[in-house]
CSV table of C-alpha atoms and ligand atoms in Angstrom, one decimal:
chain,number,residue,atom,x,y,z
W,1,UNK,CA,-16.5,-13.2,38.1
W,2,UNK,CA,-13.8,-15.8,38.3
W,3,UNK,CA,-11.1,-13.2,37.8
W,4,UNK,CA,-12.4,-11.2,40.8
W,5,UNK,CA,-12.5,-14.2,43.1
W,6,UNK,CA,-8.9,-15.1,42.2
W,7,UNK,CA,-7.8,-11.6,43.2
W,8,UNK,CA,-9.8,-11.9,46.3
W,9,UNK,CA,-8.1,-15.1,47.3
W,10,UNK,CA,-4.7,-13.6,46.8
W,11,UNK,CA,-5.6,-10.6,49.0
W,12,UNK,CA,-6.6,-12.8,51.9
W,13,UNK,CA,-3.7,-15.2,51.5
W,14,UNK,CA,-1.1,-12.5,51.7
W,15,UNK,CA,-2.8,-10.9,54.7
W,16,UNK,CA,-2.7,-14.2,56.5
W,17,UNK,CA,1.0,-14.4,56.0
W,18,UNK,CA,1.4,-11.0,57.5
W,19,UNK,CA,-0.5,-11.9,60.7
W,20,UNK,CA,2.5,-14.1,61.6
W,21,UNK,CA,4.7,-10.9,61.9
W,22,UNK,CA,5.0,-8.9,65.2
W,23,UNK,CA,6.4,-5.5,64.3
W,24,UNK,CA,4.3,-2.2,64.3
W,25,UNK,CA,5.0,-2.0,60.6
W,26,UNK,CA,3.5,-5.5,60.3
W,27,UNK,CA,0.3,-4.2,62.1
W,28,UNK,CA,0.0,-1.3,59.7
W,29,UNK,CA,0.5,-3.7,56.9
W,30,UNK,CA,-2.2,-6.0,58.2
W,31,UNK,CA,-4.7,-3.0,58.4
W,32,UNK,CA,-3.8,-2.1,54.9
W,33,UNK,CA,-4.2,-5.6,53.7
W,34,UNK,CA,-7.6,-6.0,55.4
W,35,UNK,CA,-8.7,-2.7,53.9
W,36,UNK,CA,-7.6,-3.9,50.5
W,37,UNK,CA,-9.3,-7.2,51.1
W,38,UNK,CA,-12.5,-5.4,52.2
W,39,UNK,CA,-12.4,-3.3,49.1
W,40,UNK,CA,-12.0,-6.2,46.8
W,41,UNK,CA,-14.8,-8.1,48.6
W,42,UNK,CA,-17.1,-5.1,48.1
W,43,UNK,CA,-16.2,-5.1,44.4
W,44,UNK,CA,-16.8,-8.8,44.2
W,45,UNK,CA,-20.2,-8.6,46.0
W,46,UNK,CA,-21.1,-5.7,43.7
W,47,UNK,CA,-20.1,-7.8,40.8
W,48,UNK,CA,-22.2,-10.8,42.1
W,49,UNK,CA,-25.2,-8.6,42.9
W,50,UNK,CA,-25.2,-6.8,39.6
W,51,UNK,CA,-24.9,-10.2,37.9
W,52,UNK,CA,-27.7,-12.0,39.9
W,53,UNK,CA,-29.9,-9.0,40.3
W,54,UNK,CA,-29.6,-7.9,36.7
W,55,UNK,CA,-33.4,-8.1,36.3
W,56,UNK,CA,-33.6,-4.9,38.5
W,57,UNK,CA,-32.6,-1.9,36.4
W,58,UNK,CA,-31.0,0.9,38.4
W,59,UNK,CA,-31.4,4.4,37.0
W,60,UNK,CA,-28.2,6.0,35.9
W,61,UNK,CA,-27.5,9.7,36.1
W,62,UNK,CA,-27.7,10.1,32.3
W,63,UNK,CA,-31.0,8.3,32.2
W,64,UNK,CA,-32.4,10.6,34.8
W,65,UNK,CA,-31.1,13.7,33.1
W,66,UNK,CA,-30.8,12.8,29.5
W,67,UNK,CA,-30.1,16.4,28.4
W,68,UNK,CA,-26.9,16.6,30.5
W,69,UNK,CA,-23.8,15.2,28.9
W,70,UNK,CA,-21.4,14.7,31.7
W,71,UNK,CA,-18.3,14.1,29.7
W,72,UNK,CA,-18.8,15.4,26.1
W,73,UNK,CA,-16.9,13.3,23.7
W,74,UNK,CA,-14.2,15.3,21.9
W,75,UNK,CA,-14.5,15.0,18.2
W,76,UNK,CA,-11.3,13.4,16.9
W,77,UNK,CA,-9.4,15.7,14.6
W,78,UNK,CA,-8.9,14.2,11.1
W,79,UNK,CA,-5.2,13.7,10.5
W,80,UNK,CA,-4.2,14.4,6.9
W,81,UNK,CA,-0.9,13.2,5.6
W,82,UNK,CA,0.9,14.1,2.4
W,83,UNK,CA,3.2,11.9,0.4
W,84,UNK,CA,4.8,12.9,-2.9
W,85,UNK,CA,6.8,11.1,-5.5
W,86,UNK,CA,7.4,10.4,-9.2
W,87,UNK,CA,5.5,7.1,-9.2
W,88,UNK,CA,7.1,6.2,-12.5
W,89,UNK,CA,6.5,2.6,-13.7
W,90,UNK,CA,4.3,2.3,-10.6
W,91,UNK,CA,5.0,-0.9,-8.7
W,92,UNK,CA,3.9,-2.6,-5.5
W,93,UNK,CA,6.8,-0.8,-3.6
W,94,UNK,CA,5.0,2.5,-4.3
W,95,UNK,CA,1.7,1.0,-3.4
W,96,UNK,CA,3.2,-0.2,-0.1
W,97,UNK,CA,4.6,3.2,0.6
W,98,UNK,CA,1.1,4.7,0.1
W,99,UNK,CA,-0.4,2.0,2.3
W,100,UNK,CA,2.1,2.8,5.1
W,101,UNK,CA,1.5,6.6,4.7
W,102,UNK,CA,-2.2,6.2,4.9
W,103,UNK,CA,-1.8,4.3,8.2
W,104,UNK,CA,-0.1,7.3,9.7
W,105,UNK,CA,-3.3,9.4,9.4
W,106,UNK,CA,-7.0,9.4,8.4
W,107,UNK,CA,-6.7,10.8,4.9
W,108,UNK,CA,-3.9,10.6,2.4
W,109,UNK,CA,-3.2,13.3,-0.1
W,110,UNK,CA,-0.6,12.4,-2.8
W,111,UNK,CA,1.5,14.8,-4.8
W,112,UNK,CA,2.5,13.5,-8.2
W,113,UNK,CA,5.7,15.3,-9.3
W,114,UNK,CA,5.5,17.0,-12.7
W,115,UNK,CA,7.4,15.6,-15.7
W,116,UNK,CA,9.5,18.8,-15.8
W,117,UNK,CA,10.6,18.5,-12.2
W,118,UNK,CA,11.5,14.8,-12.6
W,119,UNK,CA,13.5,15.7,-15.7
W,120,UNK,CA,15.3,18.4,-13.8
W,121,UNK,CA,16.1,16.2,-10.8
W,122,UNK,CA,16.3,12.6,-12.0
W,123,UNK,CA,16.1,12.4,-15.8
W,124,UNK,CA,13.1,11.8,-18.1
W,125,UNK,CA,10.3,9.6,-16.6
W,126,UNK,CA,9.1,6.5,-18.6
W,127,UNK,CA,5.4,7.3,-17.9
W,128,UNK,CA,3.7,10.6,-18.6
W,129,UNK,CA,2.1,12.8,-16.0
W,130,UNK,CA,-1.4,11.6,-17.0
W,131,UNK,CA,-0.5,7.9,-16.8
W,132,UNK,CA,1.2,8.4,-13.4
W,133,UNK,CA,-1.9,10.3,-12.2
W,134,UNK,CA,-4.2,7.4,-13.2
W,135,UNK,CA,-1.9,4.9,-11.4
W,136,UNK,CA,-1.7,6.8,-8.2
W,137,UNK,CA,-5.5,7.6,-8.2
W,138,UNK,CA,-6.2,3.9,-8.6
W,139,UNK,CA,-4.5,2.9,-5.3
W,140,UNK,CA,-7.1,2.1,-2.7
W,141,UNK,CA,-5.3,3.9,0.2
W,142,UNK,CA,-5.2,7.3,-1.7
W,143,UNK,CA,-7.9,9.9,-0.9
W,144,UNK,CA,-6.8,12.9,-3.0
W,145,UNK,CA,-4.2,13.5,-5.7
W,146,UNK,CA,-2.4,16.7,-6.6
W,147,UNK,CA,-1.0,17.0,-10.1
W,148,UNK,CA,2.3,18.7,-10.9
W,149,UNK,CA,3.7,18.6,-7.4
W,150,UNK,CA,7.2,20.0,-6.9
W,151,UNK,CA,10.1,17.5,-6.5
W,152,UNK,CA,11.3,19.3,-3.3
W,153,UNK,CA,9.2,20.6,-0.5
W,154,UNK,CA,9.9,24.3,-0.6
W,155,UNK,CA,8.9,26.5,2.3
W,156,UNK,CA,6.2,28.1,0.1
W,157,UNK,CA,4.8,24.8,-1.0
W,158,UNK,CA,4.9,23.4,2.6
W,159,UNK,CA,2.9,26.3,3.9
W,160,UNK,CA,0.4,25.8,1.0
W,161,UNK,CA,0.1,22.1,2.2
W,162,UNK,CA,-0.6,23.2,5.8
W,163,UNK,CA,-3.1,26.0,5.0
W,164,UNK,CA,-4.8,25.0,1.8
W,165,UNK,CA,-4.8,21.2,2.1
W,166,UNK,CA,-4.8,21.0,6.0
W,167,UNK,CA,-1.9,18.7,6.0
W,168,UNK,CA,-0.5,17.6,9.3
W,169,UNK,CA,2.5,15.5,8.2
W,170,UNK,CA,4.7,15.1,5.2
W,171,UNK,CA,5.8,11.5,4.6
W,172,UNK,CA,8.6,9.9,2.6
W,173,UNK,CA,10.4,6.5,2.5
W,174,UNK,CA,13.6,6.1,4.6
W,175,UNK,CA,15.8,6.5,1.5
W,176,UNK,CA,17.5,9.9,1.3
W,177,UNK,CA,16.0,12.2,-1.2
W,178,UNK,CA,18.9,14.5,-2.2
W,179,UNK,CA,18.5,17.4,-4.6
W,180,UNK,CA,21.1,18.1,-7.3
W,181,UNK,CA,22.6,20.8,-5.1
W,182,UNK,CA,23.2,18.3,-2.3
W,183,UNK,CA,20.4,19.5,0.0
W,184,UNK,CA,17.6,17.4,1.5
W,185,UNK,CA,14.3,17.7,-0.4
W,186,UNK,CA,12.4,17.4,3.0
W,187,UNK,CA,14.6,19.7,5.1
W,188,UNK,CA,11.9,22.3,5.7
W,189,UNK,CA,9.3,19.7,6.7
W,190,UNK,CA,11.9,18.1,9.1
W,191,UNK,CA,12.7,21.5,10.6
W,192,UNK,CA,9.0,22.2,11.1
W,193,UNK,CA,8.7,18.9,13.0
W,194,UNK,CA,6.1,17.8,10.5
W,195,UNK,CA,8.0,15.0,8.8
W,196,UNK,CA,7.4,11.3,9.2
W,197,UNK,CA,9.2,8.4,7.6
W,198,UNK,CA,8.0,5.0,6.3
W,199,UNK,CA,10.1,1.9,5.5
W,200,UNK,CA,11.0,1.6,1.9
W,201,UNK,CA,10.0,-1.7,0.3
W,202,UNK,CA,13.1,-3.7,-0.6
W,203,UNK,CA,13.5,-5.6,-3.8
W,204,UNK,CA,11.8,-3.3,-6.3
W,205,UNK,CA,12.3,0.1,-7.8
W,206,UNK,CA,11.6,1.8,-11.2
W,207,UNK,CA,15.3,1.5,-12.1
W,208,UNK,CA,15.2,-2.2,-11.2
W,209,UNK,CA,12.2,-2.7,-13.5
W,210,UNK,CA,13.8,-0.9,-16.4
W,211,UNK,CA,16.8,-3.1,-15.8
W,212,UNK,CA,14.6,-6.2,-15.9
W,213,UNK,CA,13.2,-5.0,-19.2
W,214,UNK,CA,16.6,-4.4,-20.6
W,215,UNK,CA,17.7,-7.9,-19.6
W,216,UNK,CA,14.6,-9.1,-21.3
W,217,UNK,CA,15.6,-7.4,-24.6
W,218,UNK,CA,19.1,-8.8,-24.3
W,219,UNK,CA,17.8,-12.3,-23.7
W,220,UNK,CA,15.4,-12.0,-26.5
W,221,UNK,CA,18.4,-11.2,-28.8
W,222,UNK,CA,20.3,-14.2,-27.5
W,223,UNK,CA,17.1,-16.3,-27.9
W,224,UNK,CA,17.0,-15.4,-31.6
W,225,UNK,CA,20.5,-16.8,-32.1
W,226,UNK,CA,20.7,-20.6,-33.0
W,227,UNK,CA,22.1,-21.8,-29.7
W,228,UNK,CA,19.3,-20.2,-27.6
W,229,UNK,CA,18.6,-23.6,-25.9
W,230,UNK,CA,21.5,-22.8,-23.5
W,231,UNK,CA,19.8,-19.7,-22.2
W,232,UNK,CA,18.7,-19.7,-18.6
W,233,UNK,CA,15.7,-17.7,-17.6
W,234,UNK,CA,17.0,-14.8,-15.6
W,235,UNK,CA,13.8,-13.1,-14.4
W,236,UNK,CA,11.4,-13.5,-11.7
W,237,UNK,CA,11.1,-17.2,-12.2
W,238,UNK,CA,13.4,-20.0,-13.5
W,239,UNK,CA,16.6,-18.4,-12.3
W,240,UNK,CA,19.4,-20.8,-11.6
W,241,UNK,CA,20.1,-21.1,-7.9
W,242,UNK,CA,23.5,-19.8,-6.8
W,243,UNK,CA,23.9,-17.9,-10.0
W,244,UNK,CA,24.4,-14.2,-9.9
W,245,UNK,CA,21.6,-13.0,-12.0
W,246,UNK,CA,22.7,-9.4,-12.2
W,247,UNK,CA,24.1,-7.6,-15.1
W,248,UNK,CA,27.0,-5.2,-15.5
W,249,UNK,CA,24.9,-2.2,-14.4
W,250,UNK,CA,24.1,-3.9,-11.1
W,251,UNK,CA,20.5,-4.7,-12.0
W,252,UNK,CA,19.3,-7.8,-10.4
W,253,UNK,CA,16.4,-10.2,-10.8
W,254,UNK,CA,13.5,-9.9,-8.4
W,255,UNK,CA,14.6,-10.4,-4.8
W,256,UNK,CA,11.1,-10.0,-3.5
W,257,UNK,CA,10.2,-12.6,-0.9
W,258,UNK,CA,6.4,-12.8,-0.7
W,259,UNK,CA,5.1,-13.2,2.8
W,260,UNK,CA,1.5,-14.0,3.9
W,261,UNK,CA,1.5,-10.8,6.0
W,262,UNK,CA,2.1,-8.6,3.0
W,263,UNK,CA,-0.7,-10.3,1.1
W,264,UNK,CA,-3.0,-9.7,4.1
W,265,UNK,CA,-1.9,-6.1,4.3
W,266,UNK,CA,-2.9,-5.6,0.7
W,267,UNK,CA,-6.1,-7.6,0.7
W,268,UNK,CA,-9.6,-6.2,1.5
W,269,UNK,CA,-10.2,-9.2,3.7
W,270,UNK,CA,-13.9,-9.3,2.7
W,271,UNK,CA,-15.8,-11.8,0.6
W,272,UNK,CA,-18.8,-11.1,-1.6
W,273,UNK,CA,-22.2,-10.7,-0.1
W,274,UNK,CA,-24.4,-13.8,-0.8
W,275,UNK,CA,-26.5,-11.9,-3.4
W,276,UNK,CA,-23.5,-10.2,-5.0
W,277,UNK,CA,-23.0,-10.2,-8.8
W,278,UNK,CA,-19.5,-11.5,-9.1
W,279,UNK,CA,-17.5,-10.5,-12.1
W,280,UNK,CA,-14.4,-12.5,-13.1
W,281,UNK,CA,-11.5,-11.3,-15.2
W,282,UNK,CA,-8.1,-13.0,-15.6
W,283,UNK,CA,-4.8,-12.1,-17.2
W,284,UNK,CA,-1.1,-11.7,-16.7
W,285,UNK,CA,-1.2,-8.1,-15.4
W,286,UNK,CA,2.5,-7.8,-16.0
W,287,UNK,CA,4.0,-4.3,-15.4
W,288,UNK,CA,0.6,-3.1,-14.1
W,289,UNK,CA,-0.2,0.1,-16.0
W,290,UNK,CA,-3.0,2.7,-16.8
W,291,UNK,CA,-4.6,0.4,-19.4
W,292,UNK,CA,-5.1,-2.4,-16.8
W,293,UNK,CA,-6.6,0.2,-14.4
W,294,UNK,CA,-9.0,1.3,-17.1
W,295,UNK,CA,-10.2,-2.2,-17.9
W,296,UNK,CA,-10.5,-3.2,-14.2
W,297,UNK,CA,-12.6,-0.1,-13.5
W,298,UNK,CA,-14.8,-1.0,-16.4
W,299,UNK,CA,-15.1,-4.6,-15.3
W,300,UNK,CA,-16.1,-3.6,-11.7
W,301,UNK,CA,-19.0,-1.5,-13.1
W,302,UNK,CA,-20.5,-4.8,-14.5
W,303,UNK,CA,-21.1,-6.2,-11.0
W,304,UNK,CA,-20.7,-5.8,-7.2
W,305,UNK,CA,-17.6,-7.8,-6.7
W,306,UNK,CA,-14.5,-8.1,-9.0
W,307,UNK,CA,-12.5,-11.2,-8.7
W,308,UNK,CA,-9.3,-11.1,-10.7
W,309,UNK,CA,-7.3,-14.2,-11.7
W,310,UNK,CA,-3.6,-13.7,-12.0
W,311,UNK,CA,-2.0,-16.2,-14.4
W,312,UNK,CA,1.1,-18.2,-13.2
W,313,UNK,CA,4.5,-17.3,-14.4
W,314,UNK,CA,4.6,-20.5,-16.4
W,315,UNK,CA,1.3,-19.7,-18.1
W,316,UNK,CA,2.5,-16.2,-19.0
W,317,UNK,CA,5.8,-17.6,-20.4
W,318,UNK,CA,3.9,-20.2,-22.4
W,319,UNK,CA,1.8,-17.5,-24.1
W,320,UNK,CA,4.2,-14.6,-24.4
W,321,UNK,CA,7.6,-16.2,-24.6
W,322,UNK,CA,10.3,-17.2,-22.2
W,323,UNK,CA,11.4,-13.6,-21.4
W,324,UNK,CA,8.0,-12.9,-19.8
W,325,UNK,CA,6.7,-12.0,-17.3
W,326,UNK,CA,8.9,-9.2,-16.1
W,327,UNK,CA,7.2,-9.2,-12.7
W,328,UNK,CA,6.7,-12.4,-10.7
W,329,UNK,CA,3.3,-13.8,-9.8
W,330,UNK,CA,3.3,-12.4,-6.3
W,331,UNK,CA,4.6,-9.0,-7.5
W,332,UNK,CA,1.8,-8.9,-10.1
W,333,UNK,CA,-0.8,-10.0,-7.5
W,334,UNK,CA,0.2,-7.2,-5.1
W,335,UNK,CA,-0.1,-4.5,-7.8
W,336,UNK,CA,-3.6,-5.8,-8.8
W,337,UNK,CA,-4.7,-6.0,-5.1
W,338,UNK,CA,-3.7,-2.4,-4.5
W,339,UNK,CA,-6.1,-1.3,-7.2
W,340,UNK,CA,-9.3,0.1,-5.7
W,341,UNK,CA,-11.6,-1.6,-8.3
W,342,UNK,CA,-10.4,-5.1,-7.3
W,343,UNK,CA,-12.1,-7.0,-4.5
W,344,UNK,CA,-10.1,-10.2,-4.5
W,345,UNK,CA,-7.4,-12.0,-6.6
W,346,UNK,CA,-6.7,-15.7,-7.4
W,347,UNK,CA,-2.9,-16.0,-7.1
W,348,UNK,CA,-2.0,-18.3,-9.9
W,349,UNK,CA,-5.3,-18.7,-11.9
W,350,UNK,CA,-5.5,-21.2,-14.7
W,351,UNK,CA,-5.6,-19.9,-18.2
W,352,UNK,CA,-8.9,-21.5,-18.9
W,353,UNK,CA,-12.0,-20.6,-17.0
W,354,UNK,CA,-13.6,-23.9,-16.2
W,355,UNK,CA,-17.3,-24.6,-15.3
W,356,UNK,CA,-16.0,-25.8,-12.0
W,357,UNK,CA,-14.4,-22.5,-11.2
W,358,UNK,CA,-17.6,-20.6,-12.1
W,359,UNK,CA,-19.5,-22.8,-9.7
W,360,UNK,CA,-16.9,-22.6,-6.9
W,361,UNK,CA,-16.6,-18.8,-7.0
W,362,UNK,CA,-20.3,-18.2,-7.9
W,363,UNK,CA,-19.2,-16.2,-10.9
W,364,UNK,CA,-22.0,-14.4,-12.7
W,365,UNK,CA,-20.0,-12.9,-15.6
W,366,UNK,CA,-16.6,-13.6,-17.1
W,367,UNK,CA,-15.1,-10.6,-18.9
W,368,UNK,CA,-12.1,-10.4,-21.2
W,369,UNK,CA,-10.6,-7.2,-22.4
W,370,UNK,CA,-9.8,-6.2,-25.9
W,371,UNK,CA,-8.1,-2.9,-25.0
W,372,UNK,CA,-5.3,-2.2,-27.4
W,373,UNK,CA,-3.4,1.0,-27.6
W,374,UNK,CA,-4.3,2.7,-30.9
W,375,UNK,CA,-1.7,4.2,-33.1
W,376,UNK,CA,-3.1,7.6,-32.3
W,377,UNK,CA,-2.6,7.2,-28.6
W,378,UNK,CA,0.9,6.0,-29.1
W,379,UNK,CA,1.8,8.8,-31.4
W,380,UNK,CA,0.3,11.3,-29.0
W,381,UNK,CA,2.4,9.9,-26.2
W,382,UNK,CA,5.6,10.0,-28.3
W,383,UNK,CA,4.9,13.5,-29.4
W,384,UNK,CA,4.4,14.6,-25.8
W,385,UNK,CA,7.6,12.8,-24.7
W,386,UNK,CA,9.6,14.3,-27.6
W,387,UNK,CA,8.2,17.7,-26.7
W,388,UNK,CA,9.2,17.4,-23.0
W,389,UNK,CA,12.6,16.0,-24.0
W,390,UNK,CA,13.1,19.1,-26.3
W,391,UNK,CA,12.1,21.3,-23.4
W,392,UNK,CA,14.6,19.5,-21.1
W,393,UNK,CA,17.5,20.0,-23.5
W,394,UNK,CA,16.6,23.7,-24.0
W,395,UNK,CA,16.4,24.5,-20.3
W,396,UNK,CA,18.9,21.9,-18.9
W,397,UNK,CA,21.5,23.0,-16.4
W,398,UNK,CA,24.9,21.6,-15.5
W,399,UNK,CA,24.5,18.8,-12.9
W,400,UNK,CA,27.6,17.2,-11.3
W,401,UNK,CA,28.0,13.5,-11.7
W,402,UNK,CA,27.9,11.2,-14.7
A,501,CTP,N1,9.2,3.9,-2.3
A,501,CTP,C1,9.2,2.8,-1.4
A,501,CTP,N2,9.7,1.6,-1.8
A,501,CTP,C2,10.2,1.5,-3.1
A,501,CTP,C3,10.2,2.6,-4.0
A,501,CTP,C4,9.7,3.8,-3.5
A,501,CTP,O1,8.8,3.0,-0.2
A,501,CTP,N3,10.7,0.3,-3.4
A,501,CTP,C5,8.6,5.2,-1.8
A,501,CTP,C6,9.7,6.4,-1.8
A,501,CTP,O2,10.5,6.3,-0.7
A,501,CTP,C7,8.8,7.6,-1.9
A,501,CTP,C8,7.6,7.1,-2.7
A,501,CTP,O3,7.7,5.7,-2.7
A,501,CTP,O4,8.3,7.9,-0.6
A,501,CTP,C9,7.6,7.6,-4.1
A,501,CTP,O5,8.8,7.2,-4.7
A,501,CTP,P1,9.3,7.9,-6.0
A,501,CTP,O6,9.4,9.3,-5.9
A,501,CTP,O7,8.5,7.4,-7.1
A,501,CTP,O8,10.8,7.5,-6.3
A,501,CTP,P2,11.9,6.5,-5.8
A,501,CTP,O9,12.0,6.6,-4.4
A,501,CTP,O10,13.1,6.8,-6.6
A,501,CTP,O11,11.3,5.1,-6.3
A,501,CTP,P3,11.7,4.3,-7.6
A,501,CTP,O12,13.2,4.1,-7.5
A,501,CTP,O13,11.0,3.0,-7.5
A,501,CTP,O14,11.3,5.1,-8.7
């Protein structure tokens, strides 16, 4: 009501000013002003009466004729978007790309590029197709995953996306995706007007992670020499300010700047129900991989709410050596938060689960994983990798560049 009265006051005030004028135009203006004033007054009185006479219920057209829908609500069409990628050594940059893609529609379908296609276009991936599938499927913004997707969106595959999968838009990060022949992998989608772009997450890439791992090996070798005391930590924590922490190949340490907004974007924003069975699991969760996903899925099945404690960089270093962790606390937290089985994380959990923590977080069950990769799994993976590498060398073609 107060808003209406203020508008009303302004209407009369300005019309009073106009009364002072003498031209014909002024008279017309006055008539218009009074009309407006009258209109506003009517609206105000109606507002007042409906407020004070609210005990009287006036029948509405729809209550008199319930079967008649005057303005039938149009059912909103579901917008399906498609994003593809290699998702090798899956990191929070990939998860953030999937989050942004999902925000451009109602359903997100993700195409995971086949090992063969990656080999032909980029070189052999670190993670197998199966592992990459597990990682992409675990991301909470993903609705459907297509295995063995092509690296480039061919006209044929694009039409299949439109007709078979009802895709409206094809999404990719704002980094150019150029094929070995120099053409744009998304040219057809762009031409069809069905291409949308998201912002690439700075400060992380699969290449960067491999670089960090290589630095880790180099540092480990230096550490094993007698004068290792002089070594400075060059990873996500403990780097010397002002020092260039890169190596000859241009690989840098983490330049990720954690913001509260990013944490909010990744979090579920919901606490447990009062009667929820809260399961707690803690760990380093460094280089978040398919084994982590498997154990978190398992842990979630033990209760209704999974709280994950991410150990600090210092705790991880103390347990695993000074060259660990490869990913910083915030990077590790984002990867865990993106996992659909996780409800909440403690960013920088203590290594010991105290009685006080159990009380504070109302924890019902503390779980600790014992998942270890068996020799068999490792051999199977290596055999597969060797096989795909053999295939690559047998079918490889000349690609310019070194
Ligand atoms: N992506 C992103 N931010 C990153 C890395 C990737 O937004 N830091 C996006 C890419 O733009 C793409 C999707 O994630 O839309 C999948 O990327 P992928 O095919 O795995 O390869 P790259 O772009 O080469 O990513 P990376 O270098 O990390 O392997």
